[in-house]
Amino acid sequence: RVLRGRPRDLAGQKIVVSAGGTREAIDPVRYIGNRSSGLQGYALARTAVARGAEVTLVAANVALPDPAGVTVVRVESATELREAVLDASEGADVVVMAAAVADFRPETRHEAKIKKTDGEPDPIYLTKNPDILAELGARRQAAFGSASGFAESGGSADTGAAGGPVVESGSASGRGSRSGASPKVIVGFAAETHDVLANGQAKLARKGCDLLVVNQVGEGRAFGTPDNAATVLVAGGDPVEVPLGPKEDVADAVWDLVAARLS
Ligand code: CTP
Ligand code: CA
């Protein structure tokens, strides 16, 4: 599909989009996963390119072809997704976390396939994954001392009073080579089944992001369908409703708000 009639209002912007859903290995053949298709993230990537952006798409377990003009990095687990997103976020202007990231992973990954034996199965113990969106928000807070760093360009580990990316140390497998530069606009997604707006507002504040795209799950929406409806919560602004329509509509509503915050 050719995307026409869009403003080139993201020209020159470096944008990172994560898409799809992570898989957390149990053994060599099994994993804990989720229902994310990646369609919303891919719509975000296509529309951003159509609006002039330079896009890196971090795709977790997505059965979709690479969109034209996009750098695609394929990952499987939340740990891999974190590495790829943090690497791609170096010097990026905008990060959009559309991926469904597993909150937990099995504590141990069995080297050999677990066999069916007589009697009850062993329990699978879980451990927490890092929260990538919260980490991006906290780093920016540390670097700029406020929820929004978009007034300053780029920024680096040694610009902030707090002394840079304090969140990096102690987390899973951070690399020392990252400068800690923070994106100007950070966007999260949230699928909620109940108390959609109240849960969304609390999540927006907790994650320290600028925009949070909230989907009500159910009613044939969100997972695996080409259409979506959403409420985009805006830090310090009024929510924007996007009526049920193609996932490109939700994407364009996000880019309208992102472009406004960048200018
Ligand atoms: N996210 C993330 N890292 C995680 C979990 C979530 O970066 N380990 C991001 C998602 O990509 C999404 C946003 O955080 O943009 C919200 O995800 P969601 O699952 O709705 O939020 P949680 O904080 O995990 O809360 P809960 O699942 O309990 O509703
Ligand atoms: Ca979650």
Short mmCIF file of C-alpha atoms and ligand atoms in Angstrom, two decimals:
data_model
loop_
_atom_site.label_atom_id
_atom_site.label_comp_id
_atom_site.label_asym_id
_atom_site.label_seq_id
_atom_site.Cartn_x
_atom_site.Cartn_y
_atom_site.Cartn_z
CA ARG A 1 0.00 0.00 0.00
CA VAL A 2 1.30 3.44 -0.95
CA LEU A 3 0.88 6.02 1.76
CA ARG A 4 -0.03 9.39 0.29
CA GLY A 5 -1.02 12.82 1.46
CA ARG A 6 1.05 12.97 4.61
CA PRO A 7 3.00 16.01 5.80
CA ARG A 8 6.81 15.58 5.87
CA ASP A 9 6.73 16.82 9.45
CA LEU A 10 9.08 14.11 10.75
CA ALA A 11 11.83 14.84 8.19
CA GLY A 12 15.28 14.40 9.73
CA GLN A 13 13.95 12.77 12.90
CA LYS A 14 15.53 9.53 14.08
CA ILE A 15 12.76 7.31 15.39
CA VAL A 16 12.85 3.91 17.10
CA VAL A 17 9.71 1.76 17.15
CA SER A 18 9.43 -1.57 18.94
CA ALA A 19 6.80 -4.00 17.69
CA GLY A 20 5.45 -7.49 18.27
CA GLY A 21 5.61 -9.58 21.41
CA THR A 22 8.55 -11.07 23.28
CA ARG A 23 9.06 -14.79 23.88
CA GLU A 24 10.64 -16.06 27.08
CA ALA A 25 12.23 -19.47 26.68
CA ILE A 26 11.24 -22.36 28.96
CA ASP A 27 13.39 -24.92 27.16
CA PRO A 28 14.74 -25.23 23.57
CA VAL A 29 11.24 -25.76 22.13
CA ARG A 30 8.84 -23.88 24.42
CA TYR A 31 8.29 -20.31 25.48
CA ILE A 32 5.94 -17.95 27.28
CA GLY A 33 4.55 -15.50 24.75
CA ASN A 34 1.67 -13.13 24.09
CA ARG A 35 -0.85 -12.32 21.36
CA SER A 36 0.77 -9.22 19.86
CA SER A 37 0.88 -9.41 16.03
CA GLY A 38 3.15 -6.41 15.46
CA LEU A 39 0.62 -4.79 13.10
CA GLN A 40 0.35 -1.54 15.12
CA GLY A 41 4.14 -1.16 15.39
CA TYR A 42 4.55 -1.82 11.66
CA ALA A 43 1.85 0.78 10.88
CA LEU A 44 3.79 3.25 13.04
CA ALA A 45 7.02 2.48 11.15
CA ARG A 46 5.42 2.82 7.69
CA THR A 47 3.64 6.07 8.48
CA ALA A 48 6.75 7.57 10.12
CA VAL A 49 8.76 6.84 6.95
CA ALA A 50 5.97 8.39 4.86
CA ARG A 51 6.26 11.52 7.03
CA GLY A 52 10.02 11.72 6.43
CA ALA A 53 11.53 10.00 9.47
CA GLU A 54 14.55 7.71 9.63
CA VAL A 55 13.11 4.62 11.32
CA THR A 56 14.61 1.65 13.17
CA LEU A 57 12.06 -1.06 13.91
CA VAL A 58 12.89 -3.52 16.69
CA ALA A 59 10.64 -6.46 15.87
CA ALA A 60 9.94 -9.26 18.32
CA ASN A 61 8.60 -12.45 16.72
CA VAL A 62 6.63 -10.75 13.99
CA ALA A 63 5.44 -12.68 10.91
CA LEU A 64 5.42 -9.61 8.65
CA PRO A 65 7.77 -8.56 5.84
CA ASP A 66 10.24 -5.73 6.49
CA PRO A 67 8.63 -2.40 5.57
CA ALA A 68 10.43 -0.50 2.78
CA GLY A 69 12.95 2.09 3.91
CA VAL A 70 13.09 0.84 7.50
CA THR A 71 16.05 -0.68 9.39
CA VAL A 72 14.68 -3.82 11.02
CA VAL A 73 16.34 -5.51 14.02
CA ARG A 74 14.74 -8.85 14.92
CA VAL A 75 14.75 -10.02 18.55
CA GLU A 76 13.08 -12.73 20.59
CA SER A 77 13.19 -12.10 24.35
CA ALA A 78 12.65 -9.01 26.51
CA THR A 79 16.36 -9.00 27.34
CA GLU A 80 17.26 -8.91 23.63
CA LEU A 81 14.59 -6.29 22.95
CA ARG A 82 16.01 -4.09 25.71
CA GLU A 83 19.53 -4.31 24.25
CA ALA A 84 18.31 -3.51 20.73
CA VAL A 85 16.07 -0.63 21.82
CA LEU A 86 18.75 0.96 24.02
CA ASP A 87 21.34 0.62 21.23
CA ALA A 88 19.00 2.11 18.61
CA SER A 89 17.94 4.88 21.03
CA GLU A 90 21.47 6.29 21.05
CA GLY A 91 21.06 9.65 19.34
CA ALA A 92 17.40 8.98 18.50
CA ASP A 93 14.84 11.78 18.77
CA VAL A 94 11.81 9.61 19.49
CA VAL A 95 11.22 6.12 20.92
CA VAL A 96 7.84 4.39 20.64
CA MET A 97 7.41 1.21 22.68
CA ALA A 98 4.58 -0.54 20.83
CA ALA A 99 5.94 -4.03 21.64
CA ALA A 100 4.22 -6.23 24.18
CA VAL A 101 7.09 -7.01 26.53
CA ALA A 102 6.80 -9.99 28.87
CA ASP A 103 6.75 -8.80 32.46
CA PHE A 104 8.29 -12.07 33.66
CA ARG A 105 10.56 -14.80 32.30
CA PRO A 106 11.28 -18.32 33.55
CA GLU A 107 13.99 -18.14 36.19
CA THR A 108 15.92 -20.92 34.50
CA ARG A 109 15.97 -21.96 30.88
CA HIS A 110 16.26 -25.74 30.66
CA GLU A 111 19.12 -26.82 28.38
CA ALA A 112 17.26 -29.95 27.30
CA LYS A 113 13.61 -30.38 26.36
CA ILE A 114 11.50 -31.01 29.45
CA LYS A 115 10.14 -34.56 29.22
CA LYS A 116 6.66 -35.68 30.11
CA THR A 117 7.08 -37.95 33.12
CA ASP A 118 4.74 -39.82 35.40
CA GLY A 119 3.23 -37.70 38.13
CA GLU A 120 2.84 -33.95 38.45
CA PRO A 121 4.94 -31.51 36.37
CA ASP A 122 7.57 -29.35 38.04
CA PRO A 123 6.52 -25.73 38.58
CA ILE A 124 8.02 -23.01 36.38
CA TYR A 125 9.37 -20.21 38.57
CA LEU A 126 9.33 -16.72 37.10
CA THR A 127 11.54 -13.69 37.57
CA LYS A 128 10.90 -10.06 36.58
CA ASN A 129 12.07 -8.59 33.29
CA PRO A 130 13.47 -5.05 33.16
CA ASP A 131 10.88 -2.38 32.33
CA ILE A 132 12.39 -0.80 29.23
CA LEU A 133 9.94 2.09 28.91
CA ALA A 134 10.33 3.04 32.57
CA GLU A 135 14.10 2.82 32.14
CA LEU A 136 14.03 5.22 29.18
CA GLY A 137 11.85 7.63 31.19
CA ALA A 138 14.03 7.40 34.29
CA ARG A 139 17.23 7.98 32.31
CA ARG A 140 15.79 11.06 30.72
CA GLN A 141 14.67 12.30 34.11
CA ALA A 142 18.20 11.75 35.42
CA ALA A 143 19.75 13.54 32.44
CA PHE A 144 17.39 16.50 32.26
CA GLY A 145 15.81 16.68 35.69
CA SER A 146 12.29 16.74 34.26
CA ALA A 147 9.86 14.44 32.55
CA SER A 148 10.43 16.15 29.20
CA GLY A 149 13.89 16.71 27.82
CA PHE A 150 12.83 17.87 24.39
CA ALA A 151 13.83 21.50 25.00
CA GLU A 152 17.46 20.45 24.79
CA SER A 153 19.00 18.67 21.83
CA GLY A 154 20.43 15.24 22.37
CA GLY A 155 22.04 15.41 25.75
CA SER A 156 24.66 13.03 27.03
CA ALA A 157 25.68 11.18 30.14
CA ASP A 158 27.60 14.14 31.52
CA THR A 159 25.07 16.93 30.93
CA GLY A 160 22.70 16.20 33.76
CA ALA A 161 23.11 17.28 37.36
CA ALA A 162 22.45 13.71 38.40
CA GLY A 163 25.46 12.53 36.42
CA GLY A 164 23.93 10.53 33.60
CA PRO A 165 22.29 7.18 33.14
CA VAL A 166 22.08 5.94 36.69
CA VAL A 167 19.52 3.34 35.69
CA GLU A 168 21.95 1.48 33.44
CA SER A 169 24.17 0.20 36.23
CA GLY A 170 22.82 -2.86 37.92
CA SER A 171 20.45 -3.76 35.09
CA ALA A 172 20.65 -6.96 33.13
CA SER A 173 23.53 -6.47 30.70
CA GLY A 174 24.16 -2.81 29.98
CA ARG A 175 27.06 -1.91 27.75
CA GLY A 176 29.49 0.72 28.89
CA SER A 177 29.68 2.21 25.39
CA ARG A 178 26.29 3.91 25.40
CA SER A 179 26.43 7.66 25.94
CA GLY A 180 23.11 7.79 27.76
CA ALA A 181 21.69 10.38 25.35
CA SER A 182 17.95 10.59 25.89
CA PRO A 183 15.23 10.73 23.25
CA LYS A 184 13.19 13.95 23.24
CA VAL A 185 9.84 12.19 22.99
CA ILE A 186 9.02 8.82 24.59
CA VAL A 187 5.78 7.02 23.75
CA GLY A 188 4.30 3.98 25.48
CA PHE A 189 1.40 1.67 24.72
CA ALA A 190 -0.96 0.00 27.15
CA ALA A 191 -3.68 -2.60 26.67
CA GLU A 192 -6.16 -2.51 29.49
CA THR A 193 -9.25 -4.62 30.13
CA HIS A 194 -10.83 -2.45 32.87
CA ASP A 195 -10.62 1.06 34.39
CA VAL A 196 -8.94 1.96 31.11
CA LEU A 197 -8.40 5.69 31.61
CA ALA A 198 -7.55 5.59 35.32
CA ASN A 199 -5.05 2.76 34.78
CA GLY A 200 -3.65 4.60 31.75
CA GLN A 201 -3.12 7.91 33.55
CA ALA A 202 -1.36 6.17 36.42
CA LYS A 203 0.83 4.27 33.95
CA LEU A 204 1.73 7.45 32.01
CA ALA A 205 2.97 9.06 35.22
CA ARG A 206 4.74 5.92 36.47
CA LYS A 207 6.65 5.36 33.23
CA GLY A 208 7.69 9.00 32.77
CA CYS A 209 6.66 9.05 29.11
CA ASP A 210 5.12 11.89 27.05
CA LEU A 211 2.33 9.95 25.39
CA LEU A 212 0.59 6.71 26.29
CA VAL A 213 -1.62 5.02 23.71
CA VAL A 214 -4.29 3.11 25.59
CA ASN A 215 -6.27 0.30 23.97
CA GLN A 216 -9.30 -1.32 25.46
CA VAL A 217 -8.80 -5.00 24.72
CA GLY A 218 -11.73 -7.15 23.65
CA GLU A 219 -14.58 -6.34 21.23
CA GLY A 220 -12.53 -7.59 18.26
CA ARG A 221 -9.97 -4.86 18.76
CA ALA A 222 -6.21 -4.67 19.07
CA PHE A 223 -4.69 -8.16 18.81
CA GLY A 224 -4.18 -9.47 15.29
CA THR A 225 -6.77 -7.25 13.64
CA PRO A 226 -6.01 -4.52 11.06
CA ASP A 227 -8.19 -2.05 12.94
CA ASN A 228 -7.75 -0.38 16.28
CA ALA A 229 -9.31 2.34 18.43
CA ALA A 230 -7.38 4.13 21.14
CA THR A 231 -7.15 6.99 23.56
CA VAL A 232 -3.84 8.80 23.47
CA LEU A 233 -3.01 10.20 26.91
CA VAL A 234 -0.79 13.27 26.79
CA ALA A 235 1.49 14.37 29.67
CA GLY A 236 0.34 17.84 30.60
CA GLY A 237 -2.42 17.90 27.98
CA ASP A 238 -5.86 16.62 27.06
CA PRO A 239 -6.39 13.04 25.85
CA VAL A 240 -6.98 12.48 22.12
CA GLU A 241 -9.58 9.90 21.04
CA VAL A 242 -8.91 7.91 17.88
CA PRO A 243 -12.10 6.20 16.62
CA LEU A 244 -12.09 2.59 15.38
CA GLY A 245 -10.28 2.49 12.04
CA PRO A 246 -7.09 1.27 10.37
CA LYS A 247 -4.03 1.03 12.64
CA GLU A 248 -2.49 3.76 10.43
CA ASP A 249 -5.04 6.18 11.96
CA VAL A 250 -3.75 5.50 15.45
CA ALA A 251 -0.19 5.82 14.10
CA ASP A 252 -0.89 9.17 12.43
CA ALA A 253 -2.55 10.50 15.61
CA VAL A 254 0.62 9.55 17.52
CA TRP A 255 2.87 11.24 14.94
CA ASP A 256 0.71 14.41 14.97
CA LEU A 257 1.27 14.67 18.73
CA VAL A 258 4.97 13.74 18.46
CA ALA A 259 5.56 16.36 15.73
CA ALA A 260 3.85 19.00 17.88
CA ARG A 261 6.10 18.15 20.84
CA LEU A 262 9.24 18.23 18.69
CA SER A 263 8.53 21.68 17.23
N1 CTP B 1 7.05 -2.19 28.70
C1 CTP B 1 8.43 -2.23 28.72
N2 CTP B 1 9.10 -3.19 29.42
C2 CTP B 1 8.41 -4.10 30.14
C3 CTP B 1 7.00 -4.07 30.15
C4 CTP B 1 6.34 -3.10 29.42
O1 CTP B 1 9.05 -1.38 28.07
N3 CTP B 1 9.08 -5.02 30.83
C5 CTP B 1 6.36 -1.13 27.95
C6 CTP B 1 5.47 -1.64 26.85
O2 CTP B 1 6.17 -1.74 25.64
C7 CTP B 1 4.40 -0.56 26.78
C8 CTP B 1 4.33 -0.03 28.19
O3 CTP B 1 5.54 -0.43 28.84
O4 CTP B 1 4.79 0.51 25.96
C9 CTP B 1 3.17 -0.48 29.01
O5 CTP B 1 3.14 -1.86 29.08
P1 CTP B 1 2.09 -2.56 30.03
O6 CTP B 1 2.28 -4.03 29.99
O7 CTP B 1 0.74 -2.00 29.72
O8 CTP B 1 2.54 -1.95 31.46
P2 CTP B 1 3.10 -2.61 32.75
O9 CTP B 1 3.86 -1.54 33.46
O10 CTP B 1 3.84 -3.86 32.45
O11 CTP B 1 1.81 -2.89 33.62
P3 CTP B 1 0.75 -4.13 33.62
O12 CTP B 1 1.21 -5.18 32.65
O13 CTP B 1 0.76 -4.61 35.03
O14 CTP B 1 -0.56 -3.51 33.24
CA CA B 2 2.99 -5.64 31.33
#
